[in-house]
Coordinates of C-alpha atoms in Angstrom, one line a residue:
Chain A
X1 CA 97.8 87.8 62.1
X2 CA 100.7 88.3 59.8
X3 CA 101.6 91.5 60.6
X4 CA 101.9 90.2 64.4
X5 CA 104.5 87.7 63.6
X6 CA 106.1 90.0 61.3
X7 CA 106.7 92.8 64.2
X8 CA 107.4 89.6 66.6
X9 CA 109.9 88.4 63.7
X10 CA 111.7 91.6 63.0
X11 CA 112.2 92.4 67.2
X12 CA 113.6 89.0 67.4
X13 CA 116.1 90.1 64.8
X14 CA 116.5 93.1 66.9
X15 CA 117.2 91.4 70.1
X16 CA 119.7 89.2 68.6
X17 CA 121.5 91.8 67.0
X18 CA 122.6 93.8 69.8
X19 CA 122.4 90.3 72.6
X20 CA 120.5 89.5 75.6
X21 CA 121.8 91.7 77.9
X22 CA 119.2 94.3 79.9
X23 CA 122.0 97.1 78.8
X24 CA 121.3 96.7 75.5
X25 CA 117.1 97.9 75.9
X26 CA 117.8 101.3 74.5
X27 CA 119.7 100.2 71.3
X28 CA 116.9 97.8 70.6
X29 CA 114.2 100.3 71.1
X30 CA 116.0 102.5 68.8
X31 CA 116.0 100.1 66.3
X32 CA 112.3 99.1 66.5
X33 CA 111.8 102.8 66.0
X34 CA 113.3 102.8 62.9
X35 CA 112.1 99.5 61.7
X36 CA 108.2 100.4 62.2
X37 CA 108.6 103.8 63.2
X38 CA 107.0 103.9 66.2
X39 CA 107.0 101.4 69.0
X40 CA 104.6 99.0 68.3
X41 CA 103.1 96.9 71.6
X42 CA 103.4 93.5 70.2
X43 CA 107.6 94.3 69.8
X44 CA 107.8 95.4 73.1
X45 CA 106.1 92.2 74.7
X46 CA 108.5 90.4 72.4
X47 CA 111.8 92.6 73.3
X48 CA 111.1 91.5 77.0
X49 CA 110.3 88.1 76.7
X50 CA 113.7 87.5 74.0
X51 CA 115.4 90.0 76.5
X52 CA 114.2 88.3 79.8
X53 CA 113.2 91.9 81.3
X54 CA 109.7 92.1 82.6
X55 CA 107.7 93.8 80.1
X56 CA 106.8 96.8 82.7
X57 CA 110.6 98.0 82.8
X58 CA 110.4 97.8 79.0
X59 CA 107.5 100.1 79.0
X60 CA 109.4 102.1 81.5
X61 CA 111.8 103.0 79.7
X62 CA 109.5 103.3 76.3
X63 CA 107.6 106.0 78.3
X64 CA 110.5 107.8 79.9
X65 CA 112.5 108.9 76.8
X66 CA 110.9 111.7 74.3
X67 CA 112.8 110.3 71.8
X68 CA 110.2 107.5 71.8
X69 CA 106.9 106.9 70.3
X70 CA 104.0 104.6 71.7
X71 CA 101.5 105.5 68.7
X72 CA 101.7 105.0 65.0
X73 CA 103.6 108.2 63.3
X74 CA 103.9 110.0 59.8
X75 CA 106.1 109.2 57.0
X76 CA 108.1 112.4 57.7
X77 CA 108.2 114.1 61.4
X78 CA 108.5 117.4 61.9
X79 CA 110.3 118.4 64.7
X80 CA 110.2 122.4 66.0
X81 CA 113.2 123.5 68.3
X82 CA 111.4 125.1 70.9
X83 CA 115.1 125.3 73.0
X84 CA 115.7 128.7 74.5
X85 CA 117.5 130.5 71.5
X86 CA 114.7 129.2 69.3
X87 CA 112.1 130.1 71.4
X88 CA 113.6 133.6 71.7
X89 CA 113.7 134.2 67.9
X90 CA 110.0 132.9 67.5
X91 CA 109.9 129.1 67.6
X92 CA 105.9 129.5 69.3
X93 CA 104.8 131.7 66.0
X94 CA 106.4 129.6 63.9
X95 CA 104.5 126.2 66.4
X96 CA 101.2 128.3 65.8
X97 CA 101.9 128.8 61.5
X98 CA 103.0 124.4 61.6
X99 CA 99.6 123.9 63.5
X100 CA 97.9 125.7 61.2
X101 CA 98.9 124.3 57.9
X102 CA 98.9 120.5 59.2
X103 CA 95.8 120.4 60.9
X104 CA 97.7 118.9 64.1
X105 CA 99.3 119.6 67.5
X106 CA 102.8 118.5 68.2
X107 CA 102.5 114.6 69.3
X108 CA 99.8 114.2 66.5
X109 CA 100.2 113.0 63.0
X110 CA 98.1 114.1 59.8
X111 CA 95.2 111.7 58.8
X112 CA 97.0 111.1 55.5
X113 CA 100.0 110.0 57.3
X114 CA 102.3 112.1 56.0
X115 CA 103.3 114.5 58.7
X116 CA 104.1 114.2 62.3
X117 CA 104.7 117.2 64.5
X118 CA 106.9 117.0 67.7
X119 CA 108.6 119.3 69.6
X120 CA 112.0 119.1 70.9
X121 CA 114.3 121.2 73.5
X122 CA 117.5 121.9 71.8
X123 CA 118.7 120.4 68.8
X124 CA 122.6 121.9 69.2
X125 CA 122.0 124.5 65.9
X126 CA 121.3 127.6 68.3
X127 CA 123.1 129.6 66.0
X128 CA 120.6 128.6 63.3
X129 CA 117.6 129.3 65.4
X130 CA 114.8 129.1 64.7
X131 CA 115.0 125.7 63.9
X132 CA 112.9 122.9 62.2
X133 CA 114.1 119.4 62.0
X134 CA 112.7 117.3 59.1
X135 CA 113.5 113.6 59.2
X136 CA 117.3 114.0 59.1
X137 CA 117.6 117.3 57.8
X138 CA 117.9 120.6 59.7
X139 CA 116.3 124.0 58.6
X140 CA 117.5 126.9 59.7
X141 CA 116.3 130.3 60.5
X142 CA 112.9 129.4 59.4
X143 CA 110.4 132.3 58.5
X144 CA 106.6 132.1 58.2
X145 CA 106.9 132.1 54.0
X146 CA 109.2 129.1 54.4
X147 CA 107.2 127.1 56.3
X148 CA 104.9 127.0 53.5
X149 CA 107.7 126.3 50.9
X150 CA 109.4 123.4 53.0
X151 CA 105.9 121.9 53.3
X152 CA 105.0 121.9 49.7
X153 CA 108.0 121.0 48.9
X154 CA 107.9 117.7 50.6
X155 CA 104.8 117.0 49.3
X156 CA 105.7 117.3 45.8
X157 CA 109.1 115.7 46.0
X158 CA 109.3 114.3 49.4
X159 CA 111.8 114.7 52.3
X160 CA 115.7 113.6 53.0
X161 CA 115.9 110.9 54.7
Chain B
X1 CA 130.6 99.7 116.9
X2 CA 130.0 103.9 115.9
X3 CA 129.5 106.7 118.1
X4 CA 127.3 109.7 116.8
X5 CA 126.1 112.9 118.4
X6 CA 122.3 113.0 118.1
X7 CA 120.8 116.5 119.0
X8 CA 123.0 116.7 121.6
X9 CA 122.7 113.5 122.9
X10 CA 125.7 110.5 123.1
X11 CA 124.5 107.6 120.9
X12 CA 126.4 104.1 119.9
X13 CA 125.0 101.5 117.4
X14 CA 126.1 98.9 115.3
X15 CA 128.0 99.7 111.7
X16 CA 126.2 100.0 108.2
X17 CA 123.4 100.9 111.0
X18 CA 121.4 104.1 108.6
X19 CA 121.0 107.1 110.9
X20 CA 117.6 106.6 110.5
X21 CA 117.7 103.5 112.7
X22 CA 119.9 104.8 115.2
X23 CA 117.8 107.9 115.9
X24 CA 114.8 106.5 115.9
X25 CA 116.7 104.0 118.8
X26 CA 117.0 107.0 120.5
X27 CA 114.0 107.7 120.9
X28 CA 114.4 110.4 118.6
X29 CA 111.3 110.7 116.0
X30 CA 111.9 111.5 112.4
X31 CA 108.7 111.3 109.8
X32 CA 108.9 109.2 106.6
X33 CA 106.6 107.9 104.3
X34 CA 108.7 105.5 102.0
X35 CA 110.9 103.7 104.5
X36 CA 109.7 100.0 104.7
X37 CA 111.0 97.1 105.9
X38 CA 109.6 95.2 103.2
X39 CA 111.4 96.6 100.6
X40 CA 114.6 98.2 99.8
X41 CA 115.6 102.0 100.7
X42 CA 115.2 104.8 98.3
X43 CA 115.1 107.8 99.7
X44 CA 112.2 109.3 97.6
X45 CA 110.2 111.0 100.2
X46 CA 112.3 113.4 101.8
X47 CA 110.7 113.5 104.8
X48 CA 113.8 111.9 106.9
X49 CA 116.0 114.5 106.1
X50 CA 118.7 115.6 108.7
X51 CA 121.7 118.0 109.1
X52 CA 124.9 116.4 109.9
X53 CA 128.2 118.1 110.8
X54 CA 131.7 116.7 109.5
X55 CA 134.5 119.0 110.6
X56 CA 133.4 122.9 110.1
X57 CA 130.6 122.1 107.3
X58 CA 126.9 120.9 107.7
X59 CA 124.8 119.1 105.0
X60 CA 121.7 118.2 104.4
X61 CA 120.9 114.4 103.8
X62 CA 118.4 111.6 103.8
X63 CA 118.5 109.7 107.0
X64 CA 117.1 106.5 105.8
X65 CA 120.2 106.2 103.5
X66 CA 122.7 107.7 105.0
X67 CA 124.7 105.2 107.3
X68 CA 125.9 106.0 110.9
X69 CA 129.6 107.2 111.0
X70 CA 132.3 108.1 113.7
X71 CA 131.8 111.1 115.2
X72 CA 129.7 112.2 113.5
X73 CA 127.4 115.3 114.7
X74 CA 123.6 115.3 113.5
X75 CA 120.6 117.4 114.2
X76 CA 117.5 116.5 113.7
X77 CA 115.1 119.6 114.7
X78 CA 117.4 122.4 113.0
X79 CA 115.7 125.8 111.6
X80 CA 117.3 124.4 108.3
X81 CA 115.9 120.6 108.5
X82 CA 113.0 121.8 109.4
X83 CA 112.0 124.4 106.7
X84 CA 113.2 121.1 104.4
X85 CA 111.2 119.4 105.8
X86 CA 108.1 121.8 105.6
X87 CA 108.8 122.3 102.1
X88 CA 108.8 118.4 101.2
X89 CA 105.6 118.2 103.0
X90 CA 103.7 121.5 101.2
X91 CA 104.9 119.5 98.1
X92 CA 103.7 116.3 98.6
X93 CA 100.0 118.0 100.4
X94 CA 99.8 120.2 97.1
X95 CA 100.2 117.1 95.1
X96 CA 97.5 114.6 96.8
X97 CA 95.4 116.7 99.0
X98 CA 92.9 113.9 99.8
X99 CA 95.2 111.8 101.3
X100 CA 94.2 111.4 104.9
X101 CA 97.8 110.3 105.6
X102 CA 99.5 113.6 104.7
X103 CA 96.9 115.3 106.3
X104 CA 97.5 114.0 109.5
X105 CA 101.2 113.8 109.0
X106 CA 101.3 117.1 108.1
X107 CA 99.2 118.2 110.9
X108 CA 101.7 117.1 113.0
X109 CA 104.3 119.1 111.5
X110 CA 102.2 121.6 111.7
X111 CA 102.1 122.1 108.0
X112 CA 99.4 123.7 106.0
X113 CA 98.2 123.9 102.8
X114 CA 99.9 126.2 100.7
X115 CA 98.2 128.8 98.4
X116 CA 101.6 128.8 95.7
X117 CA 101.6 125.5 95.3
X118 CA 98.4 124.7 93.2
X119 CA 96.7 121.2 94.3
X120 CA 96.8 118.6 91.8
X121 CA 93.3 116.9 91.0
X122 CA 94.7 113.8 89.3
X123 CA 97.2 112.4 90.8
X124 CA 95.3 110.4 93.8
X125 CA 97.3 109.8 96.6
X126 CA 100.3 108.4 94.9
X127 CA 103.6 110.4 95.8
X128 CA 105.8 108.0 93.9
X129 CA 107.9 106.2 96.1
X130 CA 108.3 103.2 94.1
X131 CA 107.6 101.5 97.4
X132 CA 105.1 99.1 95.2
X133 CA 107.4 98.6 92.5
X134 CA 110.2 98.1 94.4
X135 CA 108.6 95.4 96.7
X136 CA 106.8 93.9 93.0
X137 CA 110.3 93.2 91.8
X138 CA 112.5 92.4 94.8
X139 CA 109.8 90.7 97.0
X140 CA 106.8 89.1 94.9
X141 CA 109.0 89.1 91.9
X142 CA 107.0 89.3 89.3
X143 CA 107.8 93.2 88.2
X144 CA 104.2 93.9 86.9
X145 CA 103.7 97.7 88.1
X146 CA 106.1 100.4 86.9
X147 CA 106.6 103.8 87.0
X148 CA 105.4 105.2 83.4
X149 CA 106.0 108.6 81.5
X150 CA 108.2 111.2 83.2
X151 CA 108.1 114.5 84.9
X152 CA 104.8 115.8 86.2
X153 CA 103.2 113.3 83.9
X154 CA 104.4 110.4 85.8
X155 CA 102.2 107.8 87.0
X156 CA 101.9 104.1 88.8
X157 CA 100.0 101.2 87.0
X158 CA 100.7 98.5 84.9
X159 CA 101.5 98.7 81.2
X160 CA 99.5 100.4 79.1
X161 CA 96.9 100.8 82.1
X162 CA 96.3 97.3 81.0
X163 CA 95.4 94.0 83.0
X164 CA 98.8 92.9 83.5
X165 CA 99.7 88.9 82.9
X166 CA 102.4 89.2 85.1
X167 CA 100.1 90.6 88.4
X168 CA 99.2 87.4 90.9
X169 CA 96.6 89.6 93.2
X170 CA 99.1 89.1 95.8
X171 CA 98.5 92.8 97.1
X172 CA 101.9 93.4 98.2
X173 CA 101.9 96.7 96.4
X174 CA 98.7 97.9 98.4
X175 CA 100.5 96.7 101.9
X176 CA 103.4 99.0 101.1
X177 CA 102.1 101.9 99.7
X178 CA 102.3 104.6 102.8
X179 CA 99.5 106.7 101.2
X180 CA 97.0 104.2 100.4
X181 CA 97.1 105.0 96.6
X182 CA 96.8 101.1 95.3
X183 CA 92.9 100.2 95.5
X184 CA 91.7 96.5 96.0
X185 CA 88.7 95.5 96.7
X186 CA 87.9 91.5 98.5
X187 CA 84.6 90.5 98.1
X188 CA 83.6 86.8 98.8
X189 CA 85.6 84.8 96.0
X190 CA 86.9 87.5 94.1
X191 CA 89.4 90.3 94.3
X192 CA 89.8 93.4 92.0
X193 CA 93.3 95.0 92.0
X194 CA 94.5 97.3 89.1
X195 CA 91.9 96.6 87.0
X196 CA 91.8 92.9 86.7
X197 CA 89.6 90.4 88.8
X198 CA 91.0 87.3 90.9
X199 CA 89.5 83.9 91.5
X200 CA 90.1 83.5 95.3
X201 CA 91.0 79.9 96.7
X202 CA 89.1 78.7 100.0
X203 CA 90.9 77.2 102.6
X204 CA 90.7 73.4 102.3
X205 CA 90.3 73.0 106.4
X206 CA 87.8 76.2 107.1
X207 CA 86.6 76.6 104.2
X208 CA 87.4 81.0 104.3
X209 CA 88.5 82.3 101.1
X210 CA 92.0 82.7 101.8
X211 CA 94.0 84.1 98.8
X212 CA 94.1 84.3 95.0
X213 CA 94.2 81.1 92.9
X214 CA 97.0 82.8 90.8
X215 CA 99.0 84.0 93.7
X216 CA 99.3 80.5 95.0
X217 CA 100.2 78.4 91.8
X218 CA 103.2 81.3 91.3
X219 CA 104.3 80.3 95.3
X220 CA 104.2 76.6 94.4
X221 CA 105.7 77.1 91.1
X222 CA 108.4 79.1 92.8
X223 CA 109.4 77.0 95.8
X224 CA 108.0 73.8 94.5
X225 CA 105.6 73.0 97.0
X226 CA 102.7 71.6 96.0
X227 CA 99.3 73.3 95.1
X228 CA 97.9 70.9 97.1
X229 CA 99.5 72.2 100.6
X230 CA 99.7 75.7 100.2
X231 CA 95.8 75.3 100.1
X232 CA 95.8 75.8 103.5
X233 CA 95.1 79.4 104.7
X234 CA 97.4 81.3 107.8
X235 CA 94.9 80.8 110.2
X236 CA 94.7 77.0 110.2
X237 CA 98.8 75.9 109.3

């Protein structure tokens, strides 16, 4: 039961951080995100009681945004552009090559817990293209041999945060 | 007091009226699904659409939201509202074909089933009007169905397709829903509605089971009227 009233603690925190006021729902998501990252059901409850929304418009907006997660997710998350200019310089090869050397489809996450793999519309780096976003750091023109690279080299140093 | 052109014909009503209204005083009929006088308007069926004419330009626009004006010219059988309006409905038959209301509704628009638009198996009846959520919050208040996900993924239901805490059984959602999506099932003392199971209340003079126990300690814990006298059902007050 600790962890309960740890996530019930920390979205309290939240909540009080950023005030009361309904506006404010997206901010705290956010930072639930990054505090457990992913949206856990027990800080949601406790978001929209502390926020005095009913807990279905909380889950509303949970649901509607990509940007959010309802299920538990890697350490690092890989995020493929699969954006037009991406998509156009091979982004669904390179999809089919991430697949294949994590086990997973996008929305999954490795059973070890180390990778998730999403994909995302546009990231603003068309220029780059293709383009895979790890964590907080953006790789560019990504080839089929780097995708191999990138991966090991997480796993023997680990990723930028 | 506005005047309005209706297909021709001279028409006066009341200000803020919405031309939906003041047709339909007319005598004029327009189709709609999601226009309800129990809840607020949101134009999400598309099925009251209408062309109105401002000076030299004609537009296309919901007629359940769009409030009567001055001089204003509208028409509401136009080739153009009309191929809207088949559109809208090829939509929304593609998307719940088993819904007996479409069909007949789009019967009478003499609207068929289209071979483009591929049916959708899982979607039920639902159109997603909001009418349920919409009277949840502003009527029952109590906000326990949403709207979830987004884009063709979207669906009705409570939180995490979960009983919901929140839900009294009051069935609101199920008296406004124009498609008949919302399933709930009376039987004896109990009543089943998205997934959880109500304890009905009998009627203290006739003994009928009346409404859900949960529905009436929310009224009396609302209006502050004791348990005790709301145990009466319709019938018998």
């Amino acid at each position: 039961m600790k962890t309960t009233s740890n996530i019930a603690g920390k979205t309290k925190e939240i909540v009080k951080k950023h005030g009361k006021d309904k506006s404010s729902m997206i901010a705290v998501l956010q930072d639930i995100q990054e505090a457990f990252n992913y949206l856990p059901k027990q800080a949601l409850k406790t978001a929209a009681s502390a926020m005095n929304v009913p807990f279905s418009r909380v889950y509303e907006a949970a649901t509607f945004y990509t940007a959010f997660s309802l299920k538990p997710r890697g350490e690092n998350i890989v995020k493929i552009c699969v954006g037009t200019a991406c998509h156009v310089r091979g982004a669904a090869t390179l999809q089919d090559k991430f697949e294949r050397t994590l086990g997973i489809k996008p929305g999954e996450t490795t059973k070890d817990k180390k990778f998730s793999l999403e994909t995302v519309n546009c990231v603003g780096a068309c220029a780059l293209g293709p383009v895979v976003l790890i964590n907080t750091e953006y790789h560019g023109q990504v080839t089929m041999k780097k995708v191999d690279k990138i991966i090991e080299k997480i796993n023997n140093e680990g990723a930028q945060r | 007091m506005v005047n309005l052109i209706v297909d021709g014909k001279n028409i006066s009503t009341t200000e803020g009226t919405m031309l939906l209204e003041a047709i339909r005083g007319a005598g004029i009929s327009i189709p709609t699904l999601c226009a309800h006088e129990a809840v607020s308007r949101s134009g999400a069926c598309r099925l009251c659409v209408v062309e109105i004419k401002k000076g030299n330009r004609t537009r296309i626009v919901t007629s359940c939201l769009y409030a009567a004006e001055e001089g204003l010219i509208v028409d509401t059988k136009s080739e153009r509202v009309l191929n809207v309006r088949r559109l809208v409905m090829e939509l929304l038959l593609a998307r719940c074909p088993e819904s007996e209301v479409l069909q007949k509704l789009s019967k009478e628009l003499c609207v068929e089933p289209q071979a483009r638009f591929i049916a959708d198996s899982d979607k039920g009846k639902c159109v997603l009007c909001r009418s349920c959520v919409r009277v949840c919050e502003e009527v029952v208040g109590v906000s326990a169905i949403g709207l979830f996900s987004r884009g063709s993924h979207k669906t009705v239901g409570t939180p995490y397709n979960e009983k919901s805490d929140a839900c009294i059984g009051c069935g609101a959602c199920v008296y406004v829903c124009p498609t008949g999506h919302i399933e709930m099932f009376t039987t004896g003392d109990k009543r089943k509605i998205w997934g959880r199971t109500f304890k009905m209340k009998t009627c203290d003079t006739c003994g009928r089971y009346f409404a859900p126990v949960d529905q009436l300690k929310y009224i009396s814990k609302k209006t502050g009227v004791p348990l005790k006298e709301l145990a009466i059902c319709m019938d018998c007050r």
